[in-house]
PDB file of C-alpha atoms in Angstrom:
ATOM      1  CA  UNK A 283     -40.879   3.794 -66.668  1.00 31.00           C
ATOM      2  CA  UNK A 284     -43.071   0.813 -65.111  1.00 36.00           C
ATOM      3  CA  UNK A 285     -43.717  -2.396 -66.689  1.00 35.00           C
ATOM      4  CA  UNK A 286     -47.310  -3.435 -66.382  1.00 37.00           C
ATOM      5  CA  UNK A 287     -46.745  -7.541 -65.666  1.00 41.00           C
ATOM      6  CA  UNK A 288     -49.081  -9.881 -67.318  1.00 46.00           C
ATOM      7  CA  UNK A 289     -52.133 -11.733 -65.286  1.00 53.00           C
ATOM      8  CA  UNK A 290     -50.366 -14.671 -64.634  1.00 55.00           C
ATOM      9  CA  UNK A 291     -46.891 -12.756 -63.405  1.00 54.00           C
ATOM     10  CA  UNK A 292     -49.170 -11.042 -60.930  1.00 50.00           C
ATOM     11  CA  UNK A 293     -51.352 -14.215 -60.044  1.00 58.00           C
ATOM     12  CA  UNK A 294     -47.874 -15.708 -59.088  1.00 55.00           C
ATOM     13  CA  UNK A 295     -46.675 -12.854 -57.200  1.00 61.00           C
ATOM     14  CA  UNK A 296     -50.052 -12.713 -55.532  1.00 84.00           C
ATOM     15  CA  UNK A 297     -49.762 -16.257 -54.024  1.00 87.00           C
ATOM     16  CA  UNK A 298     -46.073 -15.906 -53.380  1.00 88.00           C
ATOM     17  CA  UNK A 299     -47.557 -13.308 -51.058  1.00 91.00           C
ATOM     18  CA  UNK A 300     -50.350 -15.016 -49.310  1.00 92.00           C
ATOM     19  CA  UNK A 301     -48.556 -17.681 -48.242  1.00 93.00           C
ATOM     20  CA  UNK A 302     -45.897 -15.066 -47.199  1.00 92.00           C
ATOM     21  CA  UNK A 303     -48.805 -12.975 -44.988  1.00 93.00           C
ATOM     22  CA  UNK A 304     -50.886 -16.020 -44.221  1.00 95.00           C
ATOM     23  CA  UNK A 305     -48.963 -18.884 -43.887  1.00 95.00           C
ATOM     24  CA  UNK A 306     -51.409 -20.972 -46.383  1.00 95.00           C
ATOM     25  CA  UNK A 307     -53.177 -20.669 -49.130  1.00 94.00           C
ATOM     26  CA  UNK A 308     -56.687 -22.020 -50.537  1.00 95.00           C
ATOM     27  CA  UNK A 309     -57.007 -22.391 -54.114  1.00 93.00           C
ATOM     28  CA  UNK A 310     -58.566 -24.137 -57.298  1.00 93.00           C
ATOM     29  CA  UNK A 311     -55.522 -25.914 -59.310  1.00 93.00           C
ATOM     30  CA  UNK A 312     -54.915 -26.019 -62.738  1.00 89.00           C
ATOM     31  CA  UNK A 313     -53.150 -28.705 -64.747  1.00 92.00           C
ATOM     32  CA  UNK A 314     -53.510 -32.390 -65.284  1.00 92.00           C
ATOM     33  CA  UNK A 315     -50.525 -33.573 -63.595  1.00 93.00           C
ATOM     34  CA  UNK A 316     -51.655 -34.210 -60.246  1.00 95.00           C
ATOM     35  CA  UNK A 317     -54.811 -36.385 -61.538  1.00 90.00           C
ATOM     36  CA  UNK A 318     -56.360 -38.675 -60.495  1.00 89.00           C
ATOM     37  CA  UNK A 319     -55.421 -37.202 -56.602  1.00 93.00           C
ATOM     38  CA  UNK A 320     -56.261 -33.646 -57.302  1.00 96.00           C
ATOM     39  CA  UNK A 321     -58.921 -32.892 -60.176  1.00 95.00           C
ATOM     40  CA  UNK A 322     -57.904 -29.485 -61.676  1.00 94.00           C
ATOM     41  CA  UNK A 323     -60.696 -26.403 -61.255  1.00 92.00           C
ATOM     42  CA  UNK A 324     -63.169 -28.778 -59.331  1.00 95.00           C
ATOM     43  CA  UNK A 325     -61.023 -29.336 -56.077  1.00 96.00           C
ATOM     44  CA  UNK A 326     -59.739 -27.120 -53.631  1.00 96.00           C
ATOM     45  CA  UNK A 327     -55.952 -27.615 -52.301  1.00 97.00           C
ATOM     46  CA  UNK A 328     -54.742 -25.923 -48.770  1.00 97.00           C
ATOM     47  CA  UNK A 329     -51.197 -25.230 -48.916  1.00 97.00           C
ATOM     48  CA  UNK A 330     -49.029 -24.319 -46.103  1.00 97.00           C
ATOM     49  CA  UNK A 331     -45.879 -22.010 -46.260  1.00 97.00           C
ATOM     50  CA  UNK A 332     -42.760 -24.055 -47.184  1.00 96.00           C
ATOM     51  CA  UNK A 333     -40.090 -23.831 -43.645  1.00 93.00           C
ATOM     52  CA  UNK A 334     -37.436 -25.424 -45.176  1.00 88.00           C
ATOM     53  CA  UNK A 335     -38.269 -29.234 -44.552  1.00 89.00           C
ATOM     54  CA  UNK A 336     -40.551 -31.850 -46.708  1.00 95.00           C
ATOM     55  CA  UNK A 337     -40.356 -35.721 -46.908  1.00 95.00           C
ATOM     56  CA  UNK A 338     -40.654 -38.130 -49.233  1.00 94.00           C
ATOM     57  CA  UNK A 339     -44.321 -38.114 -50.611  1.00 94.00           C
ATOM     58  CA  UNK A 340     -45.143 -34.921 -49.639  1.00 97.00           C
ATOM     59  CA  UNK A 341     -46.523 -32.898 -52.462  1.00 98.00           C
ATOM     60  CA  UNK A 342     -44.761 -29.185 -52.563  1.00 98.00           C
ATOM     61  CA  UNK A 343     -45.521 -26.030 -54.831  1.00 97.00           C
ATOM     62  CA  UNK A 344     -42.623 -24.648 -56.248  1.00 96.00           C
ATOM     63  CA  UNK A 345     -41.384 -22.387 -59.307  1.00 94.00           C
ATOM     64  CA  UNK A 346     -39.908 -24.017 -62.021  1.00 93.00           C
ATOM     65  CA  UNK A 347     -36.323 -21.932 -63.552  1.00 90.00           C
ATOM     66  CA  UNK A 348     -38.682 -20.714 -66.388  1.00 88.00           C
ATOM     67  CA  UNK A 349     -40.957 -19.411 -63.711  1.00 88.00           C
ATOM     68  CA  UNK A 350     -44.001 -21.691 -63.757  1.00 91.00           C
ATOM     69  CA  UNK A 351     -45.780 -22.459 -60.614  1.00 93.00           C
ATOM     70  CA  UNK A 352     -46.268 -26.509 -59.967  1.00 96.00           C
ATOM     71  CA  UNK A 353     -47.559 -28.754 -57.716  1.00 97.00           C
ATOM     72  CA  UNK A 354     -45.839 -32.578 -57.773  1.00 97.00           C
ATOM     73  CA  UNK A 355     -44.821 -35.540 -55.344  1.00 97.00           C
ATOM     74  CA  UNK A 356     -42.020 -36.025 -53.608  1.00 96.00           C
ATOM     75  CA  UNK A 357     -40.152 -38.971 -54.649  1.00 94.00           C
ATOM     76  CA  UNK A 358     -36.755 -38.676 -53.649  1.00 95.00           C
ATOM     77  CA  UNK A 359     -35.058 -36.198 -50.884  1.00 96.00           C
ATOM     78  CA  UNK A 360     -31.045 -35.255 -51.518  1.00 94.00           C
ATOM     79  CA  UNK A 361     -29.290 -32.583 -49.257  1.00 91.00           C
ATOM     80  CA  UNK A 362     -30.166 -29.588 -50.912  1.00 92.00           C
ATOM     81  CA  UNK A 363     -32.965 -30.855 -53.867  1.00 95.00           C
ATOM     82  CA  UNK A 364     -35.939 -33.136 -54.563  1.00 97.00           C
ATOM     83  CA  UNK A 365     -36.693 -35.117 -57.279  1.00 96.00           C
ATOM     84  CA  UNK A 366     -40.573 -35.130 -58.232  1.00 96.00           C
ATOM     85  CA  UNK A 367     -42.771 -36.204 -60.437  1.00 95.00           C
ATOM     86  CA  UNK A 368     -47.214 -35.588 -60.935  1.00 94.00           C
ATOM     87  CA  UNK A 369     -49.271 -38.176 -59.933  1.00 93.00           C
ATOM     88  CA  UNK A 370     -50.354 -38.364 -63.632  1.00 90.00           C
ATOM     89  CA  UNK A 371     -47.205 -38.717 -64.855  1.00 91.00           C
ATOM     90  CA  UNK A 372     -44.362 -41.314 -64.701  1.00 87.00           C
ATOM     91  CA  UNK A 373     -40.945 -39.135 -65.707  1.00 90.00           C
ATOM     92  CA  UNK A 374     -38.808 -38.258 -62.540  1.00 93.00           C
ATOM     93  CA  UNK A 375     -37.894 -34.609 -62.287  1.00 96.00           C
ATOM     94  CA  UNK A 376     -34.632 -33.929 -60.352  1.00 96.00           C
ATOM     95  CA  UNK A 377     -32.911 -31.457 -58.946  1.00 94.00           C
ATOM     96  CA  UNK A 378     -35.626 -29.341 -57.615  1.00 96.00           C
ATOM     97  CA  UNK A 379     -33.755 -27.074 -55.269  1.00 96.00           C
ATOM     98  CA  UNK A 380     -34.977 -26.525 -51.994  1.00 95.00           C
ATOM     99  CA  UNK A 381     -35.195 -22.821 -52.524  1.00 95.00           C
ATOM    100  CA  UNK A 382     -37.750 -23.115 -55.305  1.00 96.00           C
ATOM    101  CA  UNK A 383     -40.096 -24.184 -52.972  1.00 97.00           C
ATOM    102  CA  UNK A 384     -43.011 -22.333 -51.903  1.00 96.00           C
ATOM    103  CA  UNK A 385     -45.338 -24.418 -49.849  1.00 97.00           C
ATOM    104  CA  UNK A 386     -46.695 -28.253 -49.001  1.00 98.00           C
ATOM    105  CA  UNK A 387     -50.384 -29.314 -49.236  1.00 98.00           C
ATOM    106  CA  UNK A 388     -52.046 -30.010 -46.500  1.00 97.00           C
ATOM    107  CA  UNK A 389     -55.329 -31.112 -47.572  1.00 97.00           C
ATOM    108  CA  UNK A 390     -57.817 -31.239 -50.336  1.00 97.00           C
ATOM    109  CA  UNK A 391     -61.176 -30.365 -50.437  1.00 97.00           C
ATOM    110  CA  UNK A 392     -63.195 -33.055 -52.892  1.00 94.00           C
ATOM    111  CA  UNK A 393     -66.937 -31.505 -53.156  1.00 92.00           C
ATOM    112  CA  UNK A 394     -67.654 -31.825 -49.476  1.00 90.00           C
ATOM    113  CA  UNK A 395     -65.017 -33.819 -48.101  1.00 95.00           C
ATOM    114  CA  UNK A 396     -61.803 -32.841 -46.525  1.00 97.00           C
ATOM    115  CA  UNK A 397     -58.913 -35.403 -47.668  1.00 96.00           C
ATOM    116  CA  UNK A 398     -56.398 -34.783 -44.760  1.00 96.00           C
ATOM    117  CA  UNK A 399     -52.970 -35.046 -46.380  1.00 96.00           C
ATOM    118  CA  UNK A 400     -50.891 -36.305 -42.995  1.00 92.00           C
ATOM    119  CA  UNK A 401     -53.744 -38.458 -40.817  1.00 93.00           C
ATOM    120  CA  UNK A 402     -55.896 -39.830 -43.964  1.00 91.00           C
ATOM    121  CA  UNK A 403     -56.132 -43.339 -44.388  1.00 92.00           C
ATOM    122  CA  UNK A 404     -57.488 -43.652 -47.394  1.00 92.00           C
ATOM    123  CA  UNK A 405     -55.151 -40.840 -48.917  1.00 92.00           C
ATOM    124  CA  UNK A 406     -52.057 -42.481 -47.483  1.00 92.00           C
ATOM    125  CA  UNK A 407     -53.116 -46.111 -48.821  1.00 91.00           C
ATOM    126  CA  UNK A 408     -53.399 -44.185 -52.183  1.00 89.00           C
ATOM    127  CA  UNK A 409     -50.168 -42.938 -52.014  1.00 90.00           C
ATOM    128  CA  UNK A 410     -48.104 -45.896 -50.707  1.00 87.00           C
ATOM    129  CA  UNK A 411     -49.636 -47.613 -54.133  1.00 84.00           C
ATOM    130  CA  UNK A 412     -49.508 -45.291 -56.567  1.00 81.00           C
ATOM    131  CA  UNK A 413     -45.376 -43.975 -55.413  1.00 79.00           C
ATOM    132  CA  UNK A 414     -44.666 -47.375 -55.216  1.00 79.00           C
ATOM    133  CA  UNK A 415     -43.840 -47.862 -58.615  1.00 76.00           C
ATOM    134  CA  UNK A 416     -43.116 -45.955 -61.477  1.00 77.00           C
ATOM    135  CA  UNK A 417     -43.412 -48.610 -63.644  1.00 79.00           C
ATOM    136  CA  UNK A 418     -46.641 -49.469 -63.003  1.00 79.00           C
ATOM    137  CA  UNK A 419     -47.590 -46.402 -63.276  1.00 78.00           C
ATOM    138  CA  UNK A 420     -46.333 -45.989 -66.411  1.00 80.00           C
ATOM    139  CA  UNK A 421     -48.266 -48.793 -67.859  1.00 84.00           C
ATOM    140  CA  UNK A 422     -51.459 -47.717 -66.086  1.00 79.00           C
ATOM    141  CA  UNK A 423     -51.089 -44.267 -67.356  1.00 79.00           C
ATOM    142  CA  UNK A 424     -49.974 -45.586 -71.262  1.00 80.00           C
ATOM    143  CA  UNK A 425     -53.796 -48.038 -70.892  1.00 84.00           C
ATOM    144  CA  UNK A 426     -55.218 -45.125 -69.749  1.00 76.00           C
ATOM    145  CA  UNK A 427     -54.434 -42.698 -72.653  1.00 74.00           C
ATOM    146  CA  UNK A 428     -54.691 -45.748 -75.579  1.00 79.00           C
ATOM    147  CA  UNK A 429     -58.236 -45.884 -74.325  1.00 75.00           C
ATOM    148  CA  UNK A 430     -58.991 -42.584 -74.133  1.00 70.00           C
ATOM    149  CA  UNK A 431     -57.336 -41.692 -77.500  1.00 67.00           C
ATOM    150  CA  UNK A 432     -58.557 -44.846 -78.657  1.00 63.00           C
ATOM    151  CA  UNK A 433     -62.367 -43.655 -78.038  1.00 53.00           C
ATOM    152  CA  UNK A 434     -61.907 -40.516 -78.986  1.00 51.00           C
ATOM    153  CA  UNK A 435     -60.593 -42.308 -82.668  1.00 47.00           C
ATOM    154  CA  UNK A 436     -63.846 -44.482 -82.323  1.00 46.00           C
ATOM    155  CA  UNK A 437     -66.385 -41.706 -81.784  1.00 49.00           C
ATOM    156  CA  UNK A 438     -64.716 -39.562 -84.691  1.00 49.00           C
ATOM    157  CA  UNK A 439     -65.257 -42.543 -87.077  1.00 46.00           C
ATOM    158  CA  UNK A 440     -68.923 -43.336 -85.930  1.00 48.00           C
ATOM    159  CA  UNK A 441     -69.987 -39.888 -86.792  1.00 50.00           C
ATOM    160  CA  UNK A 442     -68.627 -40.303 -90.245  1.00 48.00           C
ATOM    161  CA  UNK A 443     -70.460 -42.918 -90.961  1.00 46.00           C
TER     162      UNK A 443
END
C-alpha cells in the first residue's frame, strides 16, 4: 500500500533534492525569523549544498528533529553541532547537529539587488552589529513588538470610538 505524503512532506523532499542534483537552490522563504535580513515571500534566497563545513555567522538550512525546514544564523560552532538563532529572534538554539544541515545561503535577492552573503559590505556591517549582541537585540526586538502591539491596541480603540 503507498502513502500519499502531504504538500509540505513533498515540498521538503523536493528541495532536499535540488540541492542534491543542483548544488543550490533559489527560493521565496517563509517565516518571520530571519527579518529584518530576509523578508519572507518578497525576497529570494540562493542556497548552496551544505559540504560539511560553515562558520560562525553563516546562515544554514537545516531540518529540525520534528522535521521542519529552517533557515537561522550561526552563532556558535562546537565539534559536531551549531548553536543558532533567527535574526528576529534573541533565544539561542543549540545543538544543531551537523548532519541536519542541508545548505548555506549565499545571497539574497532584495527586488533588484543582489546582497552577496561573503563579499558584501553592507551585509557584513549588518551582521557584525546585529550578532554582536543578543542583548541588544533582545531589547530592540521587545521595542519593536510593544510598538507594534501597542498600535495595533491604538487603532482597535480608535475605531470604537
Amino acid at each position: 500500500m503507498e502513502i500519499q505524503k502531504s504538500d509540505k512532506e513533498q515540498e521538503k523532499m523536493n528541495i532536499e533534492k535540488v540541492l542534491e542534483e543542483k548544488g543550490y537552490l533559489m527560493t521565496a522563504p517563509f517565516g518571520t525569523s530571519m527579518l529584518p535580513f530576509i523578508r519572507p515571500q518578497r525576497d529570494i534566497i540562493v542556497v548552496r549544498k551544505y559540504q560539511g563545513e560553515a562558520k560562525c555567522r553563516d546562515v544554514i538550512l537545516y531540518r529540525r528533529v520534528g522535521g521542519k525546514l529552517v533557515l537561522h544564523r550561526i552563532l556558535e560552532v562546537g565539534a559536531d553541532s551549531y548553536v543558532l538563532c533567527g535574526d528576529n529572534q534573541y533565544i539561542k538554539e543549540y545543538g544543531v547537529k551537523k548532519e541536519q544541515v542541508l545548505g548555506v545561503l549565499e545571497g539574497v535577492y532584495r527586488d533588484e539587488k543582489y546582497i552577496d552573503c561573503k563579499k558584501g559590505r553592507g551585509y557584513k556591517v549588518y551582521v557584525r552589529l546585529w550578532c554582536k549582541s543578543l542583548l541588544m537585540r533582545r531589547i530592540i526586538l521587545k521595542v519593536k513588538w510593544t510598538f507594534i502591539r501597542g498600535g495595533s491596541f491604538l487603532q482597535k480603540n480608535i475605531k470604537r470610538d
